[in-house]
PDB file of C-alpha atoms and ligand atoms in Angstrom:
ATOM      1  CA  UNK A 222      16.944  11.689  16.758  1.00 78.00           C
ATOM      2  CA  UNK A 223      14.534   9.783  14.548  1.00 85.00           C
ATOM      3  CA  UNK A 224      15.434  10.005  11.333  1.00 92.00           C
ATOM      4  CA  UNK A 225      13.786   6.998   9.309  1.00 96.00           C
ATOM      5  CA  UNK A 226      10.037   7.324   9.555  1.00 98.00           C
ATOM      6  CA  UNK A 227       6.931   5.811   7.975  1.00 98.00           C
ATOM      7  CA  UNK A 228       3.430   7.865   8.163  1.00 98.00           C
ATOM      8  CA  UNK A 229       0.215   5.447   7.709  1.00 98.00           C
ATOM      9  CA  UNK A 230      -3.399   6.348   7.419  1.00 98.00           C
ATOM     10  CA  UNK A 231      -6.070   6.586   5.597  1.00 98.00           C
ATOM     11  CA  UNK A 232      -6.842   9.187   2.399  1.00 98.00           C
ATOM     12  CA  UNK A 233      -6.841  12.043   3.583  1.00 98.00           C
ATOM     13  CA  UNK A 234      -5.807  11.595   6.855  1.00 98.00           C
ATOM     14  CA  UNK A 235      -2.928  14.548   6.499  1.00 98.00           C
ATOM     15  CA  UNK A 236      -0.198  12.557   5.683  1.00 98.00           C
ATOM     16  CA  UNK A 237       1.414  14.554   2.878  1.00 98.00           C
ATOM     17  CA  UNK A 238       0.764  17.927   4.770  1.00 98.00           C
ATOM     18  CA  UNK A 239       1.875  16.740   8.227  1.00 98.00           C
ATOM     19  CA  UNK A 240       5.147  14.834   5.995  1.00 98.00           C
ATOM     20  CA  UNK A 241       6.000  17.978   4.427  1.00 98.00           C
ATOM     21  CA  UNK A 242       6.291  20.075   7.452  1.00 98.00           C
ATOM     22  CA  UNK A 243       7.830  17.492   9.307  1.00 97.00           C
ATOM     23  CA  UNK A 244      10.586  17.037   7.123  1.00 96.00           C
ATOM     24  CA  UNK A 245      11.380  20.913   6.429  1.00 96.00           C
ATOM     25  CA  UNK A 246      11.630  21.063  10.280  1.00 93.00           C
ATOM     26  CA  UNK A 247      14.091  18.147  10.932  1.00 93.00           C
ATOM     27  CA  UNK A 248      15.643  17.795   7.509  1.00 93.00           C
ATOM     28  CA  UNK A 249      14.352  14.591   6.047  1.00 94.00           C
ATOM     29  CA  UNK A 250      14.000  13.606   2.434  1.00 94.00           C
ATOM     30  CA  UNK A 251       9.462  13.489   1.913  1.00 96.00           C
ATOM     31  CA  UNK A 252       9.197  10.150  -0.091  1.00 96.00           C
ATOM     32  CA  UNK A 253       5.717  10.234  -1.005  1.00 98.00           C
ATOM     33  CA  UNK A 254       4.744   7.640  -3.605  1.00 98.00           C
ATOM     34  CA  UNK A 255       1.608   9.007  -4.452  1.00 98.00           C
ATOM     35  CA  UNK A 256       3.389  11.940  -5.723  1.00 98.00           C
ATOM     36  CA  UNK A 257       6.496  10.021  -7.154  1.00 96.00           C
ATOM     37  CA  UNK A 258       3.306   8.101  -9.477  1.00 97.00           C
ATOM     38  CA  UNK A 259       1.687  11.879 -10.196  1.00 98.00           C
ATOM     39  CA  UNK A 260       5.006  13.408 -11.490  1.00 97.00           C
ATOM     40  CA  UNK A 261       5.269   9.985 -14.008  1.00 96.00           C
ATOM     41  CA  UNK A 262       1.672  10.754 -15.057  1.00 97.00           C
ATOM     42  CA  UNK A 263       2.546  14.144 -15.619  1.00 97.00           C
ATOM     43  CA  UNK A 264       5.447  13.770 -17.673  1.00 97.00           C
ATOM     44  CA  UNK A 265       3.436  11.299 -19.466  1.00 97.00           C
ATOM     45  CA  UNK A 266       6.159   8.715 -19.056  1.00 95.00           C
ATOM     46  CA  UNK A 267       4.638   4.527 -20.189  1.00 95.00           C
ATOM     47  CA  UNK A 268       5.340   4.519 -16.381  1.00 94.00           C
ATOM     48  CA  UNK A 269       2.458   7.354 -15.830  1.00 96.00           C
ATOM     49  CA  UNK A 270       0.808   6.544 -18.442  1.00 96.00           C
ATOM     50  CA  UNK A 271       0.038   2.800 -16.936  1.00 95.00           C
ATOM     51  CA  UNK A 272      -0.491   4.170 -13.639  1.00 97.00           C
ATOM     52  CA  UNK A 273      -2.889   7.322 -14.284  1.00 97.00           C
ATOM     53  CA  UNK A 274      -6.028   4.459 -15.561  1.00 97.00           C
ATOM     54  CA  UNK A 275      -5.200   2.294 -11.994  1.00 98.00           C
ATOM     55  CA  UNK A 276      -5.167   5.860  -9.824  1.00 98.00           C
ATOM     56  CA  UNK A 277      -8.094   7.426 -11.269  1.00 98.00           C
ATOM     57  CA  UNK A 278      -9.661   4.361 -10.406  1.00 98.00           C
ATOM     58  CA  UNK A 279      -8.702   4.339  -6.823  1.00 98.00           C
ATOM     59  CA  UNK A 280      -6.909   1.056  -7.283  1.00 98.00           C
ATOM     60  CA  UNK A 281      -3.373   0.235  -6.062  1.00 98.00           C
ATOM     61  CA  UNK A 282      -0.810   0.504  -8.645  1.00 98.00           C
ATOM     62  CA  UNK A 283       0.881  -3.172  -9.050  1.00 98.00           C
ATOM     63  CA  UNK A 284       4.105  -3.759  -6.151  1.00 98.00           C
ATOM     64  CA  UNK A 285       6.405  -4.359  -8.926  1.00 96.00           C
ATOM     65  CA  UNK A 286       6.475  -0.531 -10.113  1.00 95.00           C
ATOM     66  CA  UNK A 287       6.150   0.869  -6.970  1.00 97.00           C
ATOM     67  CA  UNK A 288       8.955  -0.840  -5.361  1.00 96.00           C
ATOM     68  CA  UNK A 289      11.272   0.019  -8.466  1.00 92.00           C
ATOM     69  CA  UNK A 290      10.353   3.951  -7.753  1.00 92.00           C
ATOM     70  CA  UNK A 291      11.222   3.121  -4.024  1.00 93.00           C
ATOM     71  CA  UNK A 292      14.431   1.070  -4.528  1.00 91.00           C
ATOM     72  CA  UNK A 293      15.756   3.484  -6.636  1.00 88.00           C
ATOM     73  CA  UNK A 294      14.942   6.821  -4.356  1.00 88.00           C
ATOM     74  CA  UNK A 295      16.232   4.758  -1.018  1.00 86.00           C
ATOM     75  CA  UNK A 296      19.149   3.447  -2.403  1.00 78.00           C
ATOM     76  CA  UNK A 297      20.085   7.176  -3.453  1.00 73.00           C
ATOM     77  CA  UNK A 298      18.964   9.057  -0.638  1.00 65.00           C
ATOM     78  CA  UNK A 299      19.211   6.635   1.760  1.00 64.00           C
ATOM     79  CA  UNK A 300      22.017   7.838   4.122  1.00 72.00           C
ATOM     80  CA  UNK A 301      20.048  11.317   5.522  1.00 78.00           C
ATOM     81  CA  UNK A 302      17.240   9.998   6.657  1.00 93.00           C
ATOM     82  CA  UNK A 303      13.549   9.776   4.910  1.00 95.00           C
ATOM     83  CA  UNK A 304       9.837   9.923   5.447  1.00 97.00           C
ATOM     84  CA  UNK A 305       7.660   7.189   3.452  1.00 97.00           C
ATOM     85  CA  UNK A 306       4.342   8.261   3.071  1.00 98.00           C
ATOM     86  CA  UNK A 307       1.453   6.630   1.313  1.00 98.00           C
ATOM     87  CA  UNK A 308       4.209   3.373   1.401  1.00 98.00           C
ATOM     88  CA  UNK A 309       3.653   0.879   2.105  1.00 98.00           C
ATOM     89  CA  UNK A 310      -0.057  -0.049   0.863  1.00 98.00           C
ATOM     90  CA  UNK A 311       0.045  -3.583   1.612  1.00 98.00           C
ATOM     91  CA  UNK A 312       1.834  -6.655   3.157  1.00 98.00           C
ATOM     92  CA  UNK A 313       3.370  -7.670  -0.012  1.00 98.00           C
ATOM     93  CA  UNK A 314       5.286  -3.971   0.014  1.00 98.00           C
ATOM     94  CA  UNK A 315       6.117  -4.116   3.790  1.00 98.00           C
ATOM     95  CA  UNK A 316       7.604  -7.298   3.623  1.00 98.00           C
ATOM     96  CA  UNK A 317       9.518  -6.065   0.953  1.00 97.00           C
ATOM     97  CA  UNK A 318      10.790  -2.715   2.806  1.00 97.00           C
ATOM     98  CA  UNK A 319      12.171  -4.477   5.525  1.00 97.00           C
ATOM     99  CA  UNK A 320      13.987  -6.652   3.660  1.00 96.00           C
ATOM    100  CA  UNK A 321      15.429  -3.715   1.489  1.00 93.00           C
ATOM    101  CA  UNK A 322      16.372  -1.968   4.966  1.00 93.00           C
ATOM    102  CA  UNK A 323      17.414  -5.305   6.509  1.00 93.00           C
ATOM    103  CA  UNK A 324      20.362  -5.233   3.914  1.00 90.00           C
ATOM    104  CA  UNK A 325      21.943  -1.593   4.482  1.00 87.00           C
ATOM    105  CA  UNK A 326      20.912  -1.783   7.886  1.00 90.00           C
ATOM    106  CA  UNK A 327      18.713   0.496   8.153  1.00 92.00           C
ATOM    107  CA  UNK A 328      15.198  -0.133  10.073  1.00 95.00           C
ATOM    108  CA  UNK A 329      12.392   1.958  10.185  1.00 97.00           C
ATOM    109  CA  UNK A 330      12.953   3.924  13.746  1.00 97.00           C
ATOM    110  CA  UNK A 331       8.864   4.545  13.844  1.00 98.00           C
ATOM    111  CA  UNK A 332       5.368   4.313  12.188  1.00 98.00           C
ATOM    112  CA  UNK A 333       2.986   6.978  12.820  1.00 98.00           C
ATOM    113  CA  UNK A 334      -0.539   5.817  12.454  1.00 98.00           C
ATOM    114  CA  UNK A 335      -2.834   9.302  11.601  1.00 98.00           C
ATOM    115  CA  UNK A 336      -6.213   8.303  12.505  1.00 98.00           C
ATOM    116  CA  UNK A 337      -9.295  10.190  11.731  1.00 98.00           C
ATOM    117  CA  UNK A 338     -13.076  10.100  10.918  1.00 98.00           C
ATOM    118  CA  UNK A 339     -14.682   9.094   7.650  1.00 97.00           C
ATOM    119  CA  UNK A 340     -16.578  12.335   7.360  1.00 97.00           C
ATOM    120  CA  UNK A 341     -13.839  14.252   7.730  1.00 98.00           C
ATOM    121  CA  UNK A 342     -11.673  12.930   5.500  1.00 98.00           C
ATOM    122  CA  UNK A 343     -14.357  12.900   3.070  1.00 98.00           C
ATOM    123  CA  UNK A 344     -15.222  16.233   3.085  1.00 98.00           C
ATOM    124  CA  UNK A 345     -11.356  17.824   3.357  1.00 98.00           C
ATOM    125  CA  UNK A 346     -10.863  15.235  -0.012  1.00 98.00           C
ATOM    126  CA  UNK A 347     -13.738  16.885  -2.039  1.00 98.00           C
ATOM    127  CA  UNK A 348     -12.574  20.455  -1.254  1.00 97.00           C
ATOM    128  CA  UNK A 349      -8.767  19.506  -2.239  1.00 97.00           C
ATOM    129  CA  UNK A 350     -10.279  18.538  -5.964  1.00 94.00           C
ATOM    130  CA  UNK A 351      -7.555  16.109  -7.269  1.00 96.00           C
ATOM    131  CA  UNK A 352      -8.070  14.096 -10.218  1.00 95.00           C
ATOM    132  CA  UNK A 353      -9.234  11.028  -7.917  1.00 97.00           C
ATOM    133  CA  UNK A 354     -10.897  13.132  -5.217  1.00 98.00           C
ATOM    134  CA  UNK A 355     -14.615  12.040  -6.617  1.00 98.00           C
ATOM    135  CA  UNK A 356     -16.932  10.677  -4.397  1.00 97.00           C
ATOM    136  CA  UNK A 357     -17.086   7.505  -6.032  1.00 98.00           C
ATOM    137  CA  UNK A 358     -13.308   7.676  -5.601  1.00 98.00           C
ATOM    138  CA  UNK A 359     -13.005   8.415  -2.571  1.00 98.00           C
ATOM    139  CA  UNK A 360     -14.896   6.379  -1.438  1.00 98.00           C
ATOM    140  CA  UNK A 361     -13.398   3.135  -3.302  1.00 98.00           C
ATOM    141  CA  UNK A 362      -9.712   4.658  -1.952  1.00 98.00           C
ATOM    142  CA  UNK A 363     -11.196   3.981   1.627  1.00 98.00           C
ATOM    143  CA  UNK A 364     -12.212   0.424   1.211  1.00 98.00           C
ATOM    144  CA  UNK A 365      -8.785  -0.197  -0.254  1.00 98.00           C
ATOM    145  CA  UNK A 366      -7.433   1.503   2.979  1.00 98.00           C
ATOM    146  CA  UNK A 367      -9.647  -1.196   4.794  1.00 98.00           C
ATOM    147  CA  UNK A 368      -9.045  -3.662   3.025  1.00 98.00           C
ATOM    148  CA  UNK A 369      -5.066  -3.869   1.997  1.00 98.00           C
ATOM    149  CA  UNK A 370      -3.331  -1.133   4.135  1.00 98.00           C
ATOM    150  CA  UNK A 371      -4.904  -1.179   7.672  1.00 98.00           C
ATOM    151  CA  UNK A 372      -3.235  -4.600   8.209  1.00 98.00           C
ATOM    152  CA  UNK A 373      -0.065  -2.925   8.292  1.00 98.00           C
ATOM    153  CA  UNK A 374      -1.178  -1.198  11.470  1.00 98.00           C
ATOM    154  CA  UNK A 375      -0.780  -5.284  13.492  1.00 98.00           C
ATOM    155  CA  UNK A 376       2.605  -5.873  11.651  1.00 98.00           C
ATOM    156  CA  UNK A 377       4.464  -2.302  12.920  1.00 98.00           C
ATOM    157  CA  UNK A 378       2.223  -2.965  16.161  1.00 98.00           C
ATOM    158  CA  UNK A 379       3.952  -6.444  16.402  1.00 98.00           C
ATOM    159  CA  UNK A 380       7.469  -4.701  15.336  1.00 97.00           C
ATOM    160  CA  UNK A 381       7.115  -2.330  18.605  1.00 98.00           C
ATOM    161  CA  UNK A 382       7.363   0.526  16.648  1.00 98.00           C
ATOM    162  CA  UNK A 383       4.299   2.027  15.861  1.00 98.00           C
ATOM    163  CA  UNK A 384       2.966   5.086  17.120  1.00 98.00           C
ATOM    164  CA  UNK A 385      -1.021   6.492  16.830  1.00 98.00           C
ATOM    165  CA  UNK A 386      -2.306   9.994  16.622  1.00 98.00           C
ATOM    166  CA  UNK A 387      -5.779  11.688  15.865  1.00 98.00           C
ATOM    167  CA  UNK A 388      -5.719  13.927  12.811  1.00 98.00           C
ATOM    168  CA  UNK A 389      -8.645  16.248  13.968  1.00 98.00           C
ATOM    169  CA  UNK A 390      -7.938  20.092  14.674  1.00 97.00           C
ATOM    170  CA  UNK A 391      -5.655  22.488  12.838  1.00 97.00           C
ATOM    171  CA  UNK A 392      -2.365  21.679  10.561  1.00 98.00           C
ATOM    172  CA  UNK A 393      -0.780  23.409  13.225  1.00 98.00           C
ATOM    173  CA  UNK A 394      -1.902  21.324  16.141  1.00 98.00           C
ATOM    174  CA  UNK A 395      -1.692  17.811  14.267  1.00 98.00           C
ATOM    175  CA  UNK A 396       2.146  18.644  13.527  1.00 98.00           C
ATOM    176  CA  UNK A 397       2.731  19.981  17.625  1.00 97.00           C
ATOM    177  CA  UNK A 398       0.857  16.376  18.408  1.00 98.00           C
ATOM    178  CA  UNK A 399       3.032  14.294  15.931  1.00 98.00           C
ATOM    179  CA  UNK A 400       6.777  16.003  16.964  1.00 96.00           C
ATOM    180  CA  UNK A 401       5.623  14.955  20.692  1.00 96.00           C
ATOM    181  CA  UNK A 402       4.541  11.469  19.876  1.00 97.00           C
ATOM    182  CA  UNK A 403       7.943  10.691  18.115  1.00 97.00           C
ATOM    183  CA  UNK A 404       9.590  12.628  21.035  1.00 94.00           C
ATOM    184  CA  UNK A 405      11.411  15.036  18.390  1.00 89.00           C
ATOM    185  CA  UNK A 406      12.710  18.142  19.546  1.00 70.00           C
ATOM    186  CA  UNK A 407      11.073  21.735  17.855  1.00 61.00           C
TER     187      UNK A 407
HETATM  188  P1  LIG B 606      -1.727   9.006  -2.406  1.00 58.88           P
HETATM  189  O1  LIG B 606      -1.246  10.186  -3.126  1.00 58.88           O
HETATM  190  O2  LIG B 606      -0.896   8.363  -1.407  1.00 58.88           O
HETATM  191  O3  LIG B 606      -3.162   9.382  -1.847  1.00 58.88           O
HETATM  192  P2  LIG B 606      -4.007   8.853  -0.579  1.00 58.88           P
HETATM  193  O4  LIG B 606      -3.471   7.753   0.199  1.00 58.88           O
HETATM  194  O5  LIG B 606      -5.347   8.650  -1.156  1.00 58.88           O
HETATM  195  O6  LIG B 606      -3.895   9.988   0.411  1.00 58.88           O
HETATM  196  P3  LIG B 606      -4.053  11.500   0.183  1.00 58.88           P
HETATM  197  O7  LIG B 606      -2.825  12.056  -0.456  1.00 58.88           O
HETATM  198  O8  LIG B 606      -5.361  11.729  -0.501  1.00 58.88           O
HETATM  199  O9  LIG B 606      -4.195  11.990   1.695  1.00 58.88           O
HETATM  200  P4  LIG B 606      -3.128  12.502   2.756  1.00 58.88           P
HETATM  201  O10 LIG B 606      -3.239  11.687   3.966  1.00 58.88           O
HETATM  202  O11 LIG B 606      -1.776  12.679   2.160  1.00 58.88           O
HETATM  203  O12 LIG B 606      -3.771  13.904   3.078  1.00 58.88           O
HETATM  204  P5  LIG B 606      -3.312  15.382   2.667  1.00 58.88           P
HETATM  205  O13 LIG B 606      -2.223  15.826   3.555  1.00 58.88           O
HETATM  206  O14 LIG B 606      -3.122  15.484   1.201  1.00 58.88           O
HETATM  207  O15 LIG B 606      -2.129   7.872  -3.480  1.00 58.88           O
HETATM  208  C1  LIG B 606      -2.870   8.172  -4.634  1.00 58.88           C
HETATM  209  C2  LIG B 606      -2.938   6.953  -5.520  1.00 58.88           C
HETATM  210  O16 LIG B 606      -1.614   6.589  -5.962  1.00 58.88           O
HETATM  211  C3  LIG B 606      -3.465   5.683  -4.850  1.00 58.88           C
HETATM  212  O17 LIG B 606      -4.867   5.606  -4.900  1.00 58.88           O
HETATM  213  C4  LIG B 606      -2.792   4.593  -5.708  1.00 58.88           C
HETATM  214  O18 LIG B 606      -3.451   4.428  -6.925  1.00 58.88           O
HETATM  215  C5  LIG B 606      -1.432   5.189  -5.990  1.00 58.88           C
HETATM  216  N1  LIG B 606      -0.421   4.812  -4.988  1.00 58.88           N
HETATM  217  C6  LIG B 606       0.257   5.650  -4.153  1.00 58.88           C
HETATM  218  N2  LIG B 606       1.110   4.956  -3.385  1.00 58.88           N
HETATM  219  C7  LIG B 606       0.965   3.653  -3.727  1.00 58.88           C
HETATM  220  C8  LIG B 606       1.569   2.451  -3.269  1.00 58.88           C
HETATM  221  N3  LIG B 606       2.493   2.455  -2.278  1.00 58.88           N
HETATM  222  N4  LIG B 606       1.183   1.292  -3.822  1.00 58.88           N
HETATM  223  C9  LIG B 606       0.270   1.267  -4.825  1.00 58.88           C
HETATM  224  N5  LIG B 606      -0.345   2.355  -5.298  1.00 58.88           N
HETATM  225  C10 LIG B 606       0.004   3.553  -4.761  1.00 58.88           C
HETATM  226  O19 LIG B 606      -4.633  16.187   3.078  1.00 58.88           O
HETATM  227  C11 LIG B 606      -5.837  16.042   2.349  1.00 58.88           C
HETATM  228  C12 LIG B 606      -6.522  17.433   2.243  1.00 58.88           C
HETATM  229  O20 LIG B 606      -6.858  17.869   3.549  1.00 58.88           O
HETATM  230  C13 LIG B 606      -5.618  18.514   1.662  1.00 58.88           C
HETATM  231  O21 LIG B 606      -6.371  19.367   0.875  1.00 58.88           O
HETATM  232  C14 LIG B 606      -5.061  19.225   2.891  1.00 58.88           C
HETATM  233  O22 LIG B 606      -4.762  20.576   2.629  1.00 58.88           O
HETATM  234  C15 LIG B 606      -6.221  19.102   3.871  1.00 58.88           C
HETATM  235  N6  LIG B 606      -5.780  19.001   5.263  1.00 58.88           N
HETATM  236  C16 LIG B 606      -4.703  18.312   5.759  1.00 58.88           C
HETATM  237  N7  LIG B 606      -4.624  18.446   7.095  1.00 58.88           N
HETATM  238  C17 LIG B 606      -5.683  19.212   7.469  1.00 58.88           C
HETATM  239  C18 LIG B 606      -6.150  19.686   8.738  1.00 58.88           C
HETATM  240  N8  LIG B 606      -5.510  19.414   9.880  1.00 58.88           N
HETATM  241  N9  LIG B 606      -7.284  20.417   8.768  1.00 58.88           N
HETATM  242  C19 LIG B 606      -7.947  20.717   7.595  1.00 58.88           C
HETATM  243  N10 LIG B 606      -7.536  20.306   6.368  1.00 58.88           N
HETATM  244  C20 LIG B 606      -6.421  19.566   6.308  1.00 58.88           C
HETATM  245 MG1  LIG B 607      -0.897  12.237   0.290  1.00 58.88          MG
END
């Protein structure tokens, strides 16, 4: 069974819903950073505080805190298995996963790449109404995607471990797609 797993993909792309299921189903601890960052800014920790102006932007929030929120949450939860999701954002981060995995021996088992239209991930953004779904947002979160996170897709490719899926049709579908791509029994 696969039990250390990384989800990639654009904003919106179902990441958090599909992670969420996913992990109810098979037991897995949801790491999501973007929601690690959004329960800092709500308990208006410096932390959150620093990191609600660079989310509302659409910006990423700098390696160094992200990592720390990481680092801490692996090395605690690390032995029954995890989802990442929404991390890593760039090649800086990756790097510095598998070298934090490297040394409890612990590799990411698979990447699953959700891919899916711009429309449609623009318009299922604007009807969830978070603080940085804005079209101006929105769309500055996708050329960040472009631009910082969609290299990741070459350096899992190049790992052998990466796995793609379309993200169209129902929540329902996308998760029956995703437990057959990683071969993961219901
Ligand atoms: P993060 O929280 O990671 O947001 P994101 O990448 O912009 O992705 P979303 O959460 O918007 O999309 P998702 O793919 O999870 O889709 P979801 O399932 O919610 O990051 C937010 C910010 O935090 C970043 O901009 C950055 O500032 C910071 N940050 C986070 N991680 C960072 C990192 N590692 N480094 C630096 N900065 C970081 O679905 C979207 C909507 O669609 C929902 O309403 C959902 O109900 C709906 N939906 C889902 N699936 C379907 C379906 N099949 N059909 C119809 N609707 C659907
Ligand atoms: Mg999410």
């Amino acid at each position: 069974m696969k039990s250390r797993l990384l989800f990639l993909g654009p904003p919106g792309a179902g990441k958090g819903t599909q992670a969420k299921l996913l992990c109810e189903n098979q037991g897995l601890i949801h790491l999501s950073t973007g929601d690690l960052l959004r329960a800092e800014v709500n308990a208006q920790s410096p932390l959150g505080k620093e990191a609600a102006l660079i989310m509302n932007k659409g910006e990423l929030v700098s390696d160094e805190i992200v990592l720390s929120i990481v680092q801490k949450r692996l090395s605690a939860d690390a032995k029954s298995g995890w989802l990442l999701d929404g991390f890593p954002r760039n090649l800086i981060q990756a790097q510095s996963l598998q070298q934090l995995l490297e040394n409890v021996s612990q590799p990411i088992q698979a990447v699953l790449l959700i891919e899916l239209d711009d429309e449609t991930l623009i318009k299922r953004l604007l009807s969830r109404g978070r603080s940085d779904d804005t079209q101006e947002v929105i769309r500055h979160r996708l050329e960040v995607y472009r631009e910082k996170t969609a290299p990741l897709v070459d350096f899992y490719q190049s790992l052998g471990i990466l796995v793609k899926i379309q993200g169209e049709g129902d929540v329902k579908d996308v998760a029956l797609t995703i437990r057959s791509a990683l071969g993961l029994v219901m």
